[in-house]
Short mmCIF file of C-alpha atoms and ligand atoms in Angstrom, two decimals:
data_model
loop_
_atom_site.label_atom_id
_atom_site.label_comp_id
_atom_site.label_asym_id
_atom_site.label_seq_id
_atom_site.Cartn_x
_atom_site.Cartn_y
_atom_site.Cartn_z
CA UNK A 24 0.01 -0.01 -0.01
CA UNK A 25 2.63 2.54 1.05
CA UNK A 26 4.66 1.99 -2.12
CA UNK A 27 1.53 3.06 -4.09
CA UNK A 28 1.62 6.55 -2.65
CA UNK A 29 4.62 7.83 -4.56
CA UNK A 30 5.62 5.43 -7.30
CA UNK A 31 9.21 5.83 -8.24
CA UNK A 32 10.67 7.87 -10.99
CA UNK A 33 11.00 4.53 -12.82
CA UNK A 34 7.30 3.83 -12.95
CA UNK A 35 6.16 7.42 -13.26
CA UNK A 36 8.71 8.15 -15.91
CA UNK A 37 9.14 11.36 -17.82
CA UNK A 38 6.00 13.04 -16.33
CA UNK A 39 7.94 13.57 -13.16
CA UNK A 40 10.42 15.85 -14.97
CA UNK A 41 7.83 18.56 -14.41
CA UNK A 42 8.12 20.90 -12.68
CA UNK A 43 11.81 21.53 -13.54
CA UNK A 44 14.49 22.63 -11.09
CA UNK A 45 13.16 26.19 -11.05
CA UNK A 46 9.68 25.04 -10.33
CA UNK A 47 8.36 25.58 -13.90
CA UNK A 48 5.98 23.67 -16.11
CA UNK A 49 7.38 24.91 -19.42
CA UNK A 50 6.70 28.72 -19.33
CA UNK A 51 4.21 28.36 -16.45
CA UNK A 52 4.51 28.13 -12.64
CA UNK A 53 7.70 29.33 -11.00
CA UNK A 54 8.30 31.21 -7.69
CA UNK A 55 7.08 34.85 -7.98
CA UNK A 56 7.13 35.76 -4.34
CA UNK A 57 8.57 38.44 -2.08
CA UNK A 58 12.24 37.80 -1.07
CA UNK A 59 11.20 36.77 2.53
CA UNK A 60 9.24 33.78 1.25
CA UNK A 61 12.01 32.32 -1.04
CA UNK A 62 13.86 30.57 1.80
CA UNK A 63 10.73 29.12 3.41
CA UNK A 64 9.53 27.83 0.04
CA UNK A 65 12.89 26.21 -0.71
CA UNK A 66 13.00 24.65 2.81
CA UNK A 67 9.49 23.30 2.17
CA UNK A 68 10.55 21.78 -1.13
CA UNK A 69 13.54 20.08 0.47
CA UNK A 70 11.45 18.73 3.39
CA UNK A 71 8.83 17.45 0.94
CA UNK A 72 11.34 15.69 -1.30
CA UNK A 73 12.92 13.99 1.64
CA UNK A 74 9.56 12.99 3.16
CA UNK A 75 8.28 11.41 -0.01
CA UNK A 76 11.25 9.10 -0.20
CA UNK A 77 10.82 8.09 3.46
CA UNK A 78 8.87 4.89 4.06
CA UNK A 79 7.83 6.04 7.56
CA UNK A 80 6.20 9.16 6.00
CA UNK A 81 4.45 7.11 3.36
CA UNK A 82 3.12 4.66 5.90
CA UNK A 83 1.79 7.35 8.20
CA UNK A 84 -0.02 8.97 5.27
CA UNK A 85 -1.36 5.68 3.90
CA UNK A 86 -2.84 4.75 7.23
CA UNK A 87 -4.48 8.18 7.70
CA UNK A 88 -5.81 8.16 4.16
CA UNK A 89 -7.35 4.70 4.77
CA UNK A 90 -8.62 4.96 8.36
CA UNK A 91 -9.33 8.70 8.78
CA UNK A 92 -10.27 9.79 5.20
CA UNK A 93 -11.82 6.53 3.95
CA UNK A 94 -9.69 5.51 1.00
CA UNK A 95 -9.83 3.79 -1.38
CA UNK A 96 -12.94 5.40 -2.74
CA UNK A 97 -15.20 3.40 -5.03
CA UNK A 98 -15.27 3.48 -8.78
CA UNK A 99 -19.04 3.34 -9.40
CA UNK A 100 -20.80 2.27 -12.57
CA UNK A 101 -23.79 4.69 -13.20
CA UNK A 102 -25.91 2.08 -14.85
CA UNK A 103 -29.21 4.06 -15.00
CA UNK A 104 -27.58 7.18 -16.20
CA UNK A 105 -25.68 5.23 -18.86
CA UNK A 106 -28.99 3.62 -20.00
CA UNK A 107 -30.92 6.88 -20.03
CA UNK A 108 -28.24 8.69 -22.14
CA UNK A 109 -27.81 5.68 -24.52
CA UNK A 110 -24.11 6.24 -25.20
CA UNK A 111 -20.81 5.59 -23.48
CA UNK A 112 -20.64 3.65 -20.21
CA UNK A 113 -20.35 6.15 -17.35
CA UNK A 114 -18.44 5.61 -14.16
CA UNK A 115 -18.08 7.91 -11.16
CA UNK A 116 -14.87 8.09 -9.07
CA UNK A 117 -16.37 8.67 -5.68
CA UNK A 118 -14.20 11.26 -3.93
CA UNK A 119 -17.50 12.58 -2.51
CA UNK A 120 -17.44 9.64 -0.04
CA UNK A 121 -14.36 10.89 1.71
CA UNK A 122 -14.35 12.36 5.18
CA UNK A 123 -15.33 16.01 5.12
CA UNK A 124 -17.04 15.46 1.74
CA UNK A 125 -14.46 16.09 -0.96
CA UNK A 126 -11.06 15.34 -2.30
CA UNK A 127 -9.47 18.18 -0.37
CA UNK A 128 -8.61 15.94 2.64
CA UNK A 129 -6.00 14.02 0.63
CA UNK A 130 -3.84 17.18 0.44
CA UNK A 131 -4.73 18.44 3.91
CA UNK A 132 -3.57 15.27 5.53
CA UNK A 133 -0.37 15.06 3.44
CA UNK A 134 0.66 18.63 4.15
CA UNK A 135 -0.26 18.43 7.85
CA UNK A 136 2.02 15.50 8.55
CA UNK A 137 4.75 17.17 6.48
CA UNK A 138 4.35 20.18 8.75
CA UNK A 139 4.68 17.98 11.86
CA UNK A 140 7.81 16.43 10.41
CA UNK A 141 9.17 19.95 9.84
CA UNK A 142 8.60 20.61 13.57
CA UNK A 143 5.80 23.16 12.88
CA UNK A 144 2.99 23.17 15.30
CA UNK A 145 0.83 25.96 13.88
CA UNK A 146 -1.16 25.59 10.59
CA UNK A 147 -2.67 28.37 8.52
CA UNK A 148 -4.89 27.94 5.44
CA UNK A 149 -7.16 30.01 3.22
CA UNK A 150 -10.65 29.00 2.26
CA UNK A 151 -13.28 30.23 -0.18
CA UNK A 152 -16.45 28.13 0.17
CA UNK A 153 -15.04 26.49 3.28
CA UNK A 154 -14.27 22.98 1.97
CA UNK A 155 -10.45 23.36 2.27
CA UNK A 156 -10.94 25.10 5.65
CA UNK A 157 -12.98 22.19 6.92
CA UNK A 158 -10.53 19.57 5.71
CA UNK A 159 -7.68 21.49 7.27
CA UNK A 160 -9.45 22.18 10.56
CA UNK A 161 -10.40 18.51 10.87
CA UNK A 162 -6.89 17.24 10.17
CA UNK A 163 -5.42 19.70 12.63
CA UNK A 164 -7.81 18.52 15.36
CA UNK A 165 -6.91 14.90 14.54
CA UNK A 166 -3.13 15.67 14.70
CA UNK A 167 -3.25 18.12 17.62
CA UNK A 168 -2.06 21.18 15.59
CA UNK A 169 -3.02 24.83 16.13
CA UNK A 170 -5.14 25.98 13.21
CA UNK A 171 -5.94 29.45 11.78
CA UNK A 172 -8.20 29.74 8.71
CA UNK A 173 -8.36 32.97 6.71
CA UNK A 174 -11.68 33.58 4.96
CA UNK A 175 -13.17 36.60 3.16
CA UNK A 176 -15.88 38.21 5.18
CA UNK A 177 -18.29 37.92 2.37
CA UNK A 178 -17.62 34.14 2.13
CA UNK A 179 -18.07 33.83 5.91
CA UNK A 180 -21.50 35.35 5.55
CA UNK A 181 -22.43 33.11 2.63
CA UNK A 182 -20.95 29.98 4.28
CA UNK A 183 -21.80 30.42 7.92
CA UNK A 184 -22.45 26.69 8.49
CA UNK A 185 -18.95 25.95 7.32
CA UNK A 186 -17.54 28.62 9.61
CA UNK A 187 -19.29 26.92 12.57
CA UNK A 188 -17.96 23.50 11.43
CA UNK A 189 -14.39 24.79 11.43
CA UNK A 190 -14.82 26.41 14.82
CA UNK A 191 -16.26 23.19 16.21
CA UNK A 192 -13.06 21.43 15.13
CA UNK A 193 -11.09 24.01 17.16
CA UNK A 194 -9.94 26.27 14.36
CA UNK A 195 -9.75 30.04 14.63
CA UNK A 196 -11.55 31.61 11.63
CA UNK A 197 -10.25 35.06 10.73
CA UNK A 198 -12.47 37.20 8.54
CA UNK A 199 -10.72 39.24 5.83
CA UNK A 200 -12.39 42.66 5.15
CA UNK A 201 -10.26 43.92 2.23
CA UNK A 202 -11.24 44.08 -1.50
CA UNK A 203 -14.01 41.75 -2.64
CA UNK A 204 -13.79 40.03 0.73
CA UNK A 205 -13.41 36.57 -0.90
CA UNK A 206 -10.76 33.97 -1.71
CA UNK A 207 -8.16 36.15 -3.30
CA UNK A 208 -7.97 38.42 -0.34
CA UNK A 209 -7.87 35.46 2.05
CA UNK A 210 -4.86 34.12 0.26
CA UNK A 211 -3.08 37.47 0.50
CA UNK A 212 -3.76 37.53 4.22
CA UNK A 213 -2.53 33.98 4.73
CA UNK A 214 0.72 34.81 2.91
CA UNK A 215 1.17 37.81 5.13
CA UNK A 216 0.70 35.63 8.25
CA UNK A 217 3.18 33.12 6.83
CA UNK A 218 5.88 35.72 6.24
CA UNK A 219 5.56 36.86 9.84
CA UNK A 220 5.38 33.48 11.53
CA UNK A 221 7.22 31.13 9.25
CA UNK A 222 9.35 29.60 11.93
CA UNK A 223 6.43 28.10 13.75
CA UNK A 224 3.92 27.95 10.96
CA UNK A 225 3.13 25.88 7.82
CA UNK A 226 0.75 27.28 5.19
CA UNK A 227 -1.45 24.49 3.75
CA UNK A 228 -2.38 25.83 0.36
CA UNK A 229 -5.59 24.19 -0.94
CA UNK A 230 -5.16 23.74 -4.67
CA UNK A 231 -2.54 22.99 -7.30
CA UNK A 232 -1.75 26.65 -7.50
CA UNK A 233 0.53 29.40 -6.09
CA UNK A 234 4.29 29.50 -5.98
CA UNK A 235 6.50 26.40 -6.49
CA UNK A 236 6.62 23.93 -4.68
CA UNK A 237 2.90 23.99 -4.03
CA UNK A 238 1.59 23.01 -7.40
CA UNK A 239 3.79 19.91 -7.30
CA UNK A 240 3.05 19.02 -3.69
CA UNK A 241 -0.63 19.37 -3.89
CA UNK A 242 -0.71 17.39 -7.13
CA UNK A 243 1.32 14.57 -5.62
CA UNK A 244 -0.97 14.27 -2.64
CA UNK A 245 -3.94 13.95 -4.98
CA UNK A 246 -2.31 11.49 -7.42
CA UNK A 247 -3.79 8.66 -5.40
CA UNK A 248 -7.16 9.44 -7.13
CA UNK A 249 -5.91 8.52 -10.60
CA UNK A 250 -3.82 5.54 -9.33
CA UNK A 251 -6.84 3.96 -7.75
CA UNK A 252 -9.02 4.70 -10.75
CA UNK A 253 -6.58 3.06 -13.15
CA UNK A 254 -6.32 -0.12 -11.06
CA UNK A 255 -10.08 -0.25 -10.54
CA UNK A 256 -11.10 0.20 -14.16
CA UNK A 257 -8.54 -2.43 -15.24
CA UNK A 258 -10.12 -4.78 -12.84
CA UNK A 259 -13.68 -3.90 -13.76
CA UNK A 260 -13.38 -3.64 -17.52
CA UNK A 261 -10.01 -5.19 -18.32
CA UNK A 262 -8.96 -2.08 -20.18
CA UNK A 263 -8.32 1.65 -19.85
CA UNK A 264 -11.18 4.16 -20.26
CA UNK A 265 -11.66 6.22 -23.32
CA UNK A 266 -12.03 9.58 -21.52
CA UNK A 267 -11.67 11.05 -18.09
CA UNK A 268 -13.57 14.23 -17.04
CA UNK A 269 -12.97 16.50 -14.02
CA UNK A 270 -13.91 20.04 -13.01
CA UNK A 271 -11.06 22.65 -12.81
CA UNK A 272 -10.98 25.34 -10.25
CA UNK A 273 -7.26 25.63 -9.29
CA UNK A 274 -6.97 22.19 -10.74
CA UNK A 275 -6.12 19.87 -7.90
CA UNK A 276 -8.77 17.17 -8.28
CA UNK A 277 -8.29 17.19 -12.04
CA UNK A 278 -4.50 16.78 -12.08
CA UNK A 279 -4.62 14.18 -9.31
CA UNK A 280 -7.13 12.24 -11.39
CA UNK A 281 -5.34 12.61 -14.76
CA UNK A 282 -1.74 12.22 -13.74
CA UNK A 283 -1.64 8.36 -13.79
CA UNK A 284 -3.03 8.48 -17.35
CA UNK A 285 -0.86 11.22 -18.86
CA UNK A 286 1.23 8.68 -20.81
CA UNK A 287 -1.78 6.74 -22.04
CA UNK A 288 -2.38 8.68 -25.16
CA UNK A 289 -5.53 6.90 -26.15
CA UNK A 290 -7.24 8.17 -22.94
CA UNK A 291 -8.67 11.59 -23.66
CA UNK A 292 -8.43 13.89 -20.61
CA UNK A 293 -10.86 16.74 -20.30
CA UNK A 294 -10.97 19.52 -17.70
CA UNK A 295 -14.15 21.58 -17.33
CA UNK A 296 -14.01 25.21 -16.15
CA UNK A 297 -16.89 27.35 -14.84
CA UNK A 298 -18.69 29.13 -17.70
CA UNK A 299 -20.87 31.04 -15.27
CA UNK A 300 -23.61 33.22 -16.83
CA UNK A 301 -21.72 33.15 -20.14
CA UNK A 302 -18.26 33.99 -21.45
CA UNK A 303 -18.35 37.80 -20.94
CA UNK A 304 -15.98 39.66 -18.67
CA UNK A 305 -16.96 39.30 -15.05
CA UNK A 306 -19.49 36.56 -15.67
CA UNK A 307 -17.48 33.48 -15.61
CA UNK A 308 -14.24 31.77 -14.41
CA UNK A 309 -13.12 30.02 -17.67
CA UNK A 310 -9.53 31.13 -17.62
CA UNK A 311 -8.66 29.37 -20.90
CA UNK A 312 -11.46 31.07 -22.73
CA UNK A 313 -11.10 34.68 -21.43
CA UNK A 314 -7.72 34.70 -19.70
CA UNK A 315 -4.22 35.88 -20.57
CA UNK A 316 -0.76 34.89 -19.43
CA UNK A 317 0.11 36.78 -16.16
CA UNK A 318 1.20 36.34 -12.56
CA UNK A 319 -1.03 36.00 -9.58
CA UNK A 320 -0.17 34.95 -6.05
CA UNK A 321 3.23 33.47 -6.79
CA UNK A 322 2.49 31.77 -10.04
CA UNK A 323 2.72 32.46 -13.82
CA UNK A 324 -0.37 31.14 -15.59
CA UNK A 325 -3.58 31.98 -17.42
CA UNK A 326 -5.42 34.71 -15.48
CA UNK A 327 -8.73 36.66 -15.98
CA UNK A 328 -7.42 40.23 -16.05
CA UNK A 329 -7.83 43.50 -17.88
CA UNK A 330 -5.35 45.32 -20.17
CA UNK A 331 -3.56 46.82 -17.10
CA UNK A 332 -3.25 43.49 -15.39
CA UNK A 333 -5.98 44.20 -12.86
CA UNK A 334 -7.68 41.00 -11.91
CA UNK A 335 -11.24 40.65 -13.25
CA UNK A 336 -14.23 39.88 -11.14
CA UNK A 337 -15.20 36.25 -11.63
CA UNK A 338 -18.49 34.44 -11.24
CA UNK A 339 -19.63 30.82 -10.82
CA UNK A 340 -22.55 29.21 -9.12
CA UNK A 341 -19.97 27.05 -7.50
CA UNK A 342 -17.62 28.83 -5.08
CA UNK A 343 -14.89 26.29 -5.51
CA UNK A 344 -14.40 27.05 -9.19
CA UNK A 345 -14.69 30.88 -8.77
CA UNK A 346 -11.03 31.94 -8.99
CA UNK A 347 -9.23 34.08 -11.53
CA UNK A 348 -6.14 31.83 -12.14
CA UNK A 349 -5.75 28.22 -13.15
CA UNK A 350 -3.02 25.83 -11.97
CA UNK A 351 0.19 26.07 -14.12
CA UNK A 352 0.45 22.37 -14.92
CA UNK A 353 -2.93 22.58 -16.68
CA UNK A 354 -1.63 25.38 -18.88
CA UNK A 355 1.33 23.32 -19.74
CA UNK A 356 -0.52 20.19 -20.80
CA UNK A 357 -3.05 22.33 -22.60
CA UNK A 358 -0.31 23.68 -24.83
CA UNK A 359 0.82 20.11 -25.56
CA UNK A 360 -2.80 19.19 -26.40
CA UNK A 361 -2.60 16.45 -23.72
CA UNK A 362 -5.40 17.89 -21.59
CA UNK A 363 -8.37 19.33 -23.36
CA UNK A 364 -10.60 22.07 -21.80
CA UNK A 365 -14.26 22.85 -22.02
CA UNK A 366 -16.54 25.07 -19.89
CA UNK A 367 -20.07 24.48 -18.51
CA UNK A 368 -22.48 27.30 -17.65
CA UNK A 369 -24.19 27.66 -14.29
CA UNK A 370 -27.37 26.51 -15.91
CA UNK A 371 -25.89 23.28 -17.38
CA UNK A 372 -24.16 22.54 -14.14
CA UNK A 373 -27.43 22.93 -12.19
CA UNK A 374 -29.20 20.67 -14.68
CA UNK A 375 -26.43 18.00 -14.22
CA UNK A 376 -26.69 18.34 -10.47
CA UNK A 377 -30.31 17.50 -10.62
CA UNK A 378 -30.02 14.70 -13.17
CA UNK A 379 -27.39 12.96 -11.19
CA UNK A 380 -29.48 13.10 -8.11
CA UNK A 381 -32.69 12.12 -9.90
CA UNK A 382 -31.27 9.14 -11.87
CA UNK A 383 -28.56 7.82 -9.52
CA UNK A 384 -29.56 9.13 -6.07
CA UNK A 385 -26.19 10.78 -5.70
CA UNK A 386 -25.96 14.54 -5.23
CA UNK A 387 -22.73 15.88 -6.62
CA UNK A 388 -21.02 19.13 -5.41
CA UNK A 389 -21.83 22.08 -7.72
CA UNK A 390 -18.16 22.05 -8.69
CA UNK A 391 -18.26 18.43 -9.80
CA UNK A 392 -21.57 19.12 -11.56
CA UNK A 393 -19.61 21.11 -14.10
CA UNK A 394 -17.76 17.85 -15.06
CA UNK A 395 -21.10 16.06 -15.18
CA UNK A 396 -22.59 18.71 -17.39
CA UNK A 397 -19.90 18.04 -19.96
CA UNK A 398 -20.11 14.25 -19.47
CA UNK A 399 -23.90 14.08 -19.98
CA UNK A 400 -23.48 15.65 -23.49
CA UNK A 401 -20.27 13.81 -24.31
CA UNK A 402 -21.57 10.35 -23.41
CA UNK A 403 -24.39 10.69 -25.92
CA UNK A 404 -21.90 11.44 -28.71
CA UNK A 405 -19.92 8.27 -27.93
CA UNK A 406 -20.90 4.65 -28.75
CA UNK A 407 -21.91 2.16 -26.11
CA UNK A 408 -18.55 0.38 -26.22
CA UNK A 409 -16.75 3.49 -24.97
CA UNK A 410 -15.99 4.20 -21.29
CA UNK A 411 -16.11 7.63 -19.66
CA UNK A 412 -15.13 8.27 -16.10
CA UNK A 413 -16.17 11.44 -14.25
CA UNK A 414 -14.38 12.44 -11.05
CA UNK A 415 -17.03 13.27 -8.46
CA UNK A 416 -14.70 15.61 -6.48
CA UNK A 417 -17.22 16.24 -3.70
CA UNK A 418 -20.72 15.73 -2.41
CA UNK A 419 -23.50 18.24 -2.87
CA UNK A 420 -24.94 18.44 0.63
CA UNK A 421 -23.19 21.78 1.08
CA UNK A 422 -24.83 23.08 -2.04
CA UNK A 423 -28.52 22.13 -1.78
CA UNK A 424 -29.66 25.40 -0.22
CA UNK A 425 -27.85 27.52 -2.85
CA UNK A 426 -29.03 25.26 -5.68
CA UNK A 427 -32.60 25.52 -4.48
CA UNK A 428 -32.30 29.29 -4.18
CA UNK A 429 -30.78 29.62 -7.69
CA UNK A 430 -33.30 27.27 -9.25
CA UNK A 431 -36.07 29.24 -7.57
CA UNK A 432 -37.44 26.37 -5.69
CA UNK A 433 -37.35 27.71 -2.10
C1 PLP B 524 -12.45 22.98 -4.02
C2 PLP B 524 -13.24 22.05 -4.82
C3 PLP B 524 -12.99 21.95 -6.31
C4 PLP B 524 -12.08 22.88 -7.01
O1 PLP B 524 -10.78 22.79 -6.67
P1 PLP B 524 -9.65 22.05 -7.57
O2 PLP B 524 -8.40 22.41 -6.96
O3 PLP B 524 -9.83 22.49 -8.97
O4 PLP B 524 -9.98 20.58 -7.48
C5 PLP B 524 -13.76 21.09 -6.91
N1 PLP B 524 -14.62 20.23 -6.35
C6 PLP B 524 -14.86 20.29 -5.02
C7 PLP B 524 -15.89 19.40 -4.43
C8 PLP B 524 -14.20 21.25 -4.25
O5 PLP B 524 -14.45 21.33 -2.91
#
């Protein structure tokens, strides 16, 4: 089991050449941070590279993933949905079944035990909708670490239940009042805290984003999703799937899901961004459709911004996809035409949210529903001997009230 966590350079081959020594995925990624953060980031990279080679670290993480988070997650054949659509066979990878309700706990656990190993007893994190905050607060309770979560004041108001859940787990939740009072400002505040308290503190970043080494570390802790999927589909179908689909906010669930298949060129990989109310400035979060190359929060990548480099407002019905930048590794594989991108509108995501519940009795997170929106249409285009797997990155319990409000059903 433990050897499955981080397969060697031998089995993972050339894909592990990225990021390169300077933390870049081709022209993307890198370490665009204030001078004071360079040493802490390099220390983190060194500690991480040592940890991942250490069998004791791997065993500790493997046990926590199994007994605390609930891995492995099922690969579920959606038989009724498949029949109803009349095309490709559809499977769901059930990350929604994990403790705290989404894939985010894979990374929170990995980084928290890395922090302990580095002798850091205080954890900080940012959160938008609250999913990463809850995963981090839970893991800190479990491991006896002090925990401070930064959250935009506007997000705290919208997600008051999640704020309460974090506080129940012993975390201090600090509201951020600057700017739009949402995720971007919360990240700035967390970085400020980290600069000041770096000796005692580890910053658990929540997606495959930000400065090197975070995109690599977060990706690696989520690679378990794709490794399990690969073994499970080979067991169930005796062959690899034809297409994998995942929603892309920062890109952590998607890259974790895709990574084990990058060298399987017959497996199409599709990331789905938030198309919001439509692809007009301020109404969406589809960075590859309306974005330009730029630098945001430590990382060079596609960003929604104006001519002067001011960050655009973004919109999505799902808070977890509502961010102006996309993870650098996705930009890299998009250039190589290895990962394809699509977007799904709020309306299509809400339709998929409802269909999935109605036909399979499983309510996906609104984020994951963007992947389903694409998959519902795609499956119909494919013949019945094809196999399509959708990553159900999280469960929709957190979203039912918002979905009902938006669909006008309250
Ligand atoms: C946070 C979140 C996402 C978006 O983040 P990625 O880093 O792109 O995976 C997607 N789905 C769920 C359920 C989330 O909580």
